[in-house]
XYZ file of C-alpha atoms in Angstrom:
374
model
C 0.136 -0.306 -0.287
C 0.719 3.359 -1.302
C -0.505 6.618 -0.654
C 0.817 10.979 -0.364
C -0.020 13.380 1.810
C 0.819 17.393 2.674
C 4.297 16.856 5.441
C 2.615 20.183 7.370
C -0.882 19.056 7.493
C -0.119 15.340 8.548
C 1.992 17.151 11.222
C -0.760 20.015 12.500
C -3.352 16.211 12.106
C -1.260 14.509 14.191
C -0.071 17.027 16.930
C -3.709 17.286 17.597
C -5.076 13.703 18.221
C -1.699 13.180 20.407
C -3.694 15.556 23.192
C -6.204 12.472 23.575
C -3.088 10.197 24.004
C -1.911 8.906 27.173
C 1.408 9.170 28.467
C 1.102 4.862 30.149
C -1.317 3.202 28.497
C -2.990 -0.616 29.966
C -3.008 -1.605 26.126
C 0.003 -0.952 24.433
C -1.323 0.078 21.035
C -3.790 2.742 22.236
C -0.206 4.638 22.218
C -0.567 4.073 17.873
C -2.145 7.031 15.321
C -4.830 4.081 13.640
C -4.874 4.869 9.243
C -7.415 3.992 7.263
C -7.442 5.120 3.271
C -10.964 5.106 1.646
C -11.207 7.063 -1.616
C -7.643 8.669 -2.009
C -9.469 9.882 1.789
C -7.256 9.074 5.137
C -8.570 8.704 8.663
C -6.643 9.565 11.635
C -7.694 8.035 14.922
C -6.076 7.542 18.747
C -7.219 6.981 21.751
C -7.242 6.411 25.581
C -10.347 3.904 25.125
C -12.739 6.899 27.077
C -12.389 9.075 24.756
C -12.033 8.923 20.454
C -10.363 11.599 18.215
C -11.033 11.245 14.225
C -10.315 13.848 12.324
C -9.757 13.563 7.909
C -7.228 14.598 5.127
C -7.099 14.370 1.660
C -4.351 12.274 0.144
C -2.359 13.534 -2.810
C -2.434 10.131 -4.344
C -2.422 6.823 -3.109
C -3.519 2.980 -4.315
C -6.122 1.810 -2.573
C -7.652 0.950 0.620
C -5.522 0.188 3.436
C -5.710 -0.116 7.647
C -2.744 0.314 9.725
C -1.764 1.716 13.212
C 1.904 3.682 13.331
C 3.775 4.319 17.582
C 2.738 8.312 18.302
C 6.063 9.547 19.699
C 8.646 8.709 16.734
C 5.432 8.896 14.117
C 5.521 13.079 15.816
C 9.165 13.698 16.416
C 10.136 12.984 12.538
C 7.138 14.619 10.381
C 7.171 17.589 13.219
C 10.691 19.842 11.682
C 9.525 19.384 7.633
C 8.579 22.230 6.093
C 6.126 21.534 3.208
C 5.938 19.783 0.311
C 5.193 15.844 0.236
C 5.522 12.116 2.236
C 5.102 9.112 0.604
C 4.050 6.382 2.948
C 5.031 2.781 1.689
C 3.813 0.008 3.705
C 5.312 -3.828 3.372
C 2.423 -5.527 5.544
C 4.221 -8.056 6.132
C 7.608 -7.376 7.066
C 5.434 -5.333 10.015
C 7.329 -0.973 8.694
C 7.119 1.961 6.493
C 8.901 3.397 4.316
C 8.161 7.701 4.829
C 10.731 8.941 2.117
C 10.733 13.124 0.857
C 12.697 15.371 -1.002
C 15.875 14.827 0.960
C 15.245 11.161 2.933
C 13.264 8.616 4.043
C 12.870 6.905 7.044
C 11.381 3.463 8.465
C 8.921 2.102 11.281
C 6.923 -1.138 12.445
C 3.478 -0.547 11.956
C 0.948 -2.400 14.159
C -2.109 -4.896 13.319
C -4.679 -1.612 13.478
C -7.805 -4.689 14.415
C -6.134 -4.771 18.066
C -7.274 -1.181 18.524
C -10.929 -0.955 20.351
C -13.662 0.338 18.873
C -15.083 3.604 19.593
C -18.433 3.436 21.802
C -21.410 4.014 19.868
C -24.627 6.360 21.110
C -27.739 4.783 20.737
C -30.355 5.093 17.937
C -32.297 7.193 20.363
C -30.218 10.020 21.058
C -30.777 13.926 21.644
C -28.734 15.924 19.560
C -27.596 19.164 19.917
C -26.445 21.869 17.240
C -25.168 25.724 17.843
C -22.264 27.140 16.760
C -18.461 26.084 17.021
C -17.677 29.703 18.608
C -20.146 29.856 21.164
C -19.138 25.753 22.656
C -15.921 27.261 22.638
C -16.264 30.319 24.420
C -18.776 28.546 27.391
C -15.966 25.908 27.408
C -13.090 27.904 27.463
C -15.065 30.296 30.016
C -16.433 26.727 32.320
C -13.728 24.063 32.430
C -11.607 26.700 35.393
C -14.045 26.219 37.780
C -14.594 21.812 37.407
C -13.444 20.268 39.844
C -11.128 16.942 40.850
C -13.129 15.242 43.806
C -12.768 11.504 43.610
C -15.858 11.496 46.170
C -18.617 13.626 44.632
C -16.411 12.768 39.890
C -20.148 14.276 39.338
C -18.646 17.700 39.441
C -15.455 16.333 37.590
C -17.117 17.724 34.413
C -18.964 20.702 32.549
C -23.281 19.816 32.478
C -25.523 20.643 29.339
C -28.688 21.076 30.586
C -32.021 21.726 28.105
C -34.399 22.426 29.130
C -37.470 24.259 27.273
C -35.816 27.820 27.815
C -32.341 27.560 27.321
C -29.327 25.659 26.687
C -27.168 25.852 30.028
C -23.582 25.009 30.344
C -22.648 25.360 34.102
C -19.471 24.258 35.810
C -19.005 24.318 39.821
C -16.046 22.703 42.719
C -18.627 23.573 45.385
C -17.031 27.114 45.586
C -17.063 28.547 42.815
C -19.862 28.247 40.464
C -19.988 28.975 35.796
C -23.068 29.651 34.727
C -23.447 30.211 30.796
C -26.703 30.385 29.253
C -27.520 30.266 25.130
C -30.917 31.707 25.535
C -31.936 30.683 21.295
C -30.903 27.490 21.781
C -33.951 24.961 24.210
C -35.443 21.443 22.701
C -39.564 20.937 24.947
C -37.800 17.446 25.797
C -35.552 17.720 28.763
C -31.963 16.241 28.484
C -28.817 16.589 29.843
C -25.264 15.095 29.977
C -22.073 15.539 31.708
C -19.235 16.703 30.137
C -15.691 15.248 31.635
C -13.423 17.820 31.816
C -10.640 15.630 29.460
C -13.005 15.484 25.922
C -14.150 19.202 27.580
C -10.242 20.357 27.221
C -9.806 18.653 23.308
C -13.324 20.043 22.085
C -12.463 23.040 22.788
C -8.430 23.541 21.833
C -9.610 21.716 18.783
C -12.499 23.817 18.446
C -11.901 27.542 15.611
C -13.682 30.601 15.826
C -15.786 29.969 12.037
C -15.836 26.980 11.856
C -19.127 26.742 11.058
C -21.258 24.683 13.911
C -21.447 21.911 16.748
C -23.121 18.819 16.806
C -23.222 16.589 19.722
C -25.623 13.762 19.785
C -25.224 11.588 23.572
C -27.273 9.000 25.448
C -27.325 8.100 28.756
C -23.864 6.708 28.211
C -21.383 8.553 25.536
C -21.439 11.642 23.333
C -20.933 11.448 19.878
C -19.680 16.124 19.300
C -18.588 16.061 15.148
C -17.248 19.293 14.467
C -15.639 21.348 11.849
C -12.401 18.889 11.685
C -12.937 16.110 12.963
C -15.032 14.107 16.051
C -14.435 13.875 19.700
C -16.547 10.044 20.514
C -16.530 10.012 24.873
C -17.345 8.258 27.625
C -19.742 10.448 29.569
C -19.697 10.967 33.384
C -22.089 8.693 35.156
C -24.511 10.792 38.010
C -27.384 12.994 39.162
C -25.466 17.024 38.548
C -25.989 18.855 41.354
C -29.165 21.564 41.679
C -27.372 24.781 40.862
C -29.835 27.457 40.435
C -30.365 26.573 44.676
C -27.379 28.292 44.933
C -27.405 31.398 43.071
C -29.050 33.750 45.540
C -32.088 36.145 43.788
C -31.203 38.794 44.701
C -28.364 41.262 45.638
C -29.269 44.316 46.012
C -25.635 46.036 46.885
C -24.267 47.034 42.859
C -20.469 47.156 42.275
C -19.375 48.239 38.397
C -15.549 48.110 38.444
C -13.035 48.179 34.950
C -12.063 44.200 34.576
C -8.272 44.588 33.802
C -7.804 47.339 37.053
C -9.227 45.125 39.589
C -7.693 41.717 37.540
C -3.804 43.706 37.871
C -4.755 45.164 41.157
C -5.596 41.231 42.118
C -2.305 40.172 40.833
C 0.040 42.505 43.032
C -1.773 42.336 46.486
C -2.960 38.684 46.338
C 1.186 37.288 46.954
C 0.531 39.294 50.706
C -2.711 37.309 51.148
C -1.890 34.107 53.204
C -0.861 30.853 51.692
C -2.951 28.527 53.613
C -6.661 30.848 52.803
C -5.164 33.244 49.652
C -7.881 36.016 51.736
C -8.056 39.671 50.168
C -11.290 41.557 51.897
C -13.287 44.099 49.706
C -14.230 46.811 51.114
C -16.639 49.230 48.895
C -18.208 52.381 49.789
C -18.709 55.211 47.536
C -16.874 55.388 45.262
C -13.481 53.668 46.339
C -13.239 49.893 46.142
C -10.392 48.404 48.353
C -8.813 45.581 48.730
C -6.772 44.702 52.071
C -4.314 41.231 52.107
C -2.245 40.541 54.589
C -0.605 37.270 56.432
C 0.768 37.791 59.780
C 3.474 34.874 59.998
C 5.841 36.108 58.148
C 4.726 39.883 58.640
C 3.270 41.340 54.921
C 0.472 43.543 54.215
C -0.405 45.049 51.472
C -2.580 47.904 50.501
C -4.426 48.659 46.838
C -8.121 51.149 46.657
C -9.727 52.038 42.358
C -12.493 54.198 42.089
C -15.777 52.579 40.630
C -19.731 52.452 40.383
C -21.318 51.217 44.205
C -24.799 50.972 44.546
C -25.585 49.923 48.035
C -24.718 49.509 51.330
C -20.892 50.364 53.193
C -19.698 46.298 53.254
C -16.419 44.194 53.593
C -16.035 40.906 52.545
C -13.650 38.322 51.879
C -13.111 36.231 48.976
C -10.214 33.920 47.377
C -7.924 36.439 46.168
C -6.821 33.134 43.173
C -10.348 32.360 42.174
C -11.350 35.645 41.940
C -8.330 36.547 39.651
C -9.720 32.945 37.794
C -13.006 34.149 37.583
C -12.098 37.946 36.236
C -9.535 35.901 33.694
C -11.950 34.417 31.815
C -14.576 36.997 31.014
C -13.340 39.615 28.176
C -15.673 42.323 28.758
C -13.898 45.987 29.236
C -16.215 46.038 32.705
C -17.648 43.860 35.616
C -20.466 43.605 37.665
C -20.246 42.137 41.950
C -23.797 41.979 42.723
C -23.579 41.923 47.277
C -26.705 40.937 49.640
C -24.042 40.083 52.907
C -19.997 39.368 53.134
C -21.768 35.981 54.205
C -23.784 35.098 50.699
C -22.556 34.081 47.470
C -21.567 36.755 45.562
C -22.294 36.649 41.674
C -19.453 38.290 38.951
C -21.363 39.495 35.905
C -20.184 41.192 32.312
C -21.570 44.772 31.958
C -22.817 43.992 28.827
C -24.107 39.777 28.774
C -23.477 37.972 24.777
C -25.903 37.771 22.022
C -28.655 34.971 22.996
C -26.355 34.158 26.658
C -26.144 35.296 30.088
C -23.216 34.161 31.199
C -22.945 34.307 35.410
C -19.897 33.210 37.634
C -20.530 33.065 41.072
C -18.090 32.972 44.261
C -18.664 31.886 48.092
C -17.765 34.739 50.420
C -15.285 33.044 53.313
C -15.024 34.349 56.815
C -13.081 37.479 57.741
C -11.326 37.099 61.495
C -10.917 40.951 62.772
């Protein structure tokens, strides 16, 4: 079997697929890329047994169908340094070798039997389908992933929750201390459905999506999801279990409203945070009138820091504590110029919203406060 493919296109596709492969695998074949040629189209597949990624390439030429597997590390190292040029693959199945020739040389690698590669899980015929633009999916995953947990006792918190209702599609992530809820208002279904996408395939998908890449189509049942996008497809096993009622923790009335420049507050938090106590990372927010004051201290090492900035505040004077690193993460995952922080009292959750919501979306982030000991 023989075929020719663009070096830069192949390198780009293999680099993307390699992210799904684990450094240690239960089956040796899972360290391989699977090559499958049909009708002058090359389909590339990689897997970690729970997640499968596939992508396709149009070949310059090929002499017929075939299927084989090559170890990912050697092939990636071999092809990543090429400038744009054709690579010709000659596969000798009897010897179990592939010879790859290019403009100034050639190299050979062992090939494995692709039939040993585990089959991807299939999504049932009764699957629910969600279709949304790739830029909306990319933005929502990008805003949500940082809030997922790493909790062995509550695995449902370790993924991104998709909740399709008659009102909207809600995309939610929470670790119990912070929460992100994105509503896509123009996607809804009279038949409610939901699934929990694990963090790894969610991260892979976010990295693969292009801002102008058409639509993402998600087909899912109780166990598996098949996510098709412009560059390929991801098939993954879902997290099973019941996601907590996220709406119940979002306060309905936070009357004190603080509007502040996002980058100014983010920069101030980054300057003040190193002076906070290492274990608590507590930063105190003191807001009154048109002034927001940030305080951090670590008496064990005689460190203190204070910074203040102008803001627009409608409400009673308040002193409330938040975890500095978490608040920095929240502000870093907005792309608006100003944020609105809604507060009730120092013991209740604070809400952070963009000053202007994206079109057909409703974005909200929540932070639980920390106890201030004076």
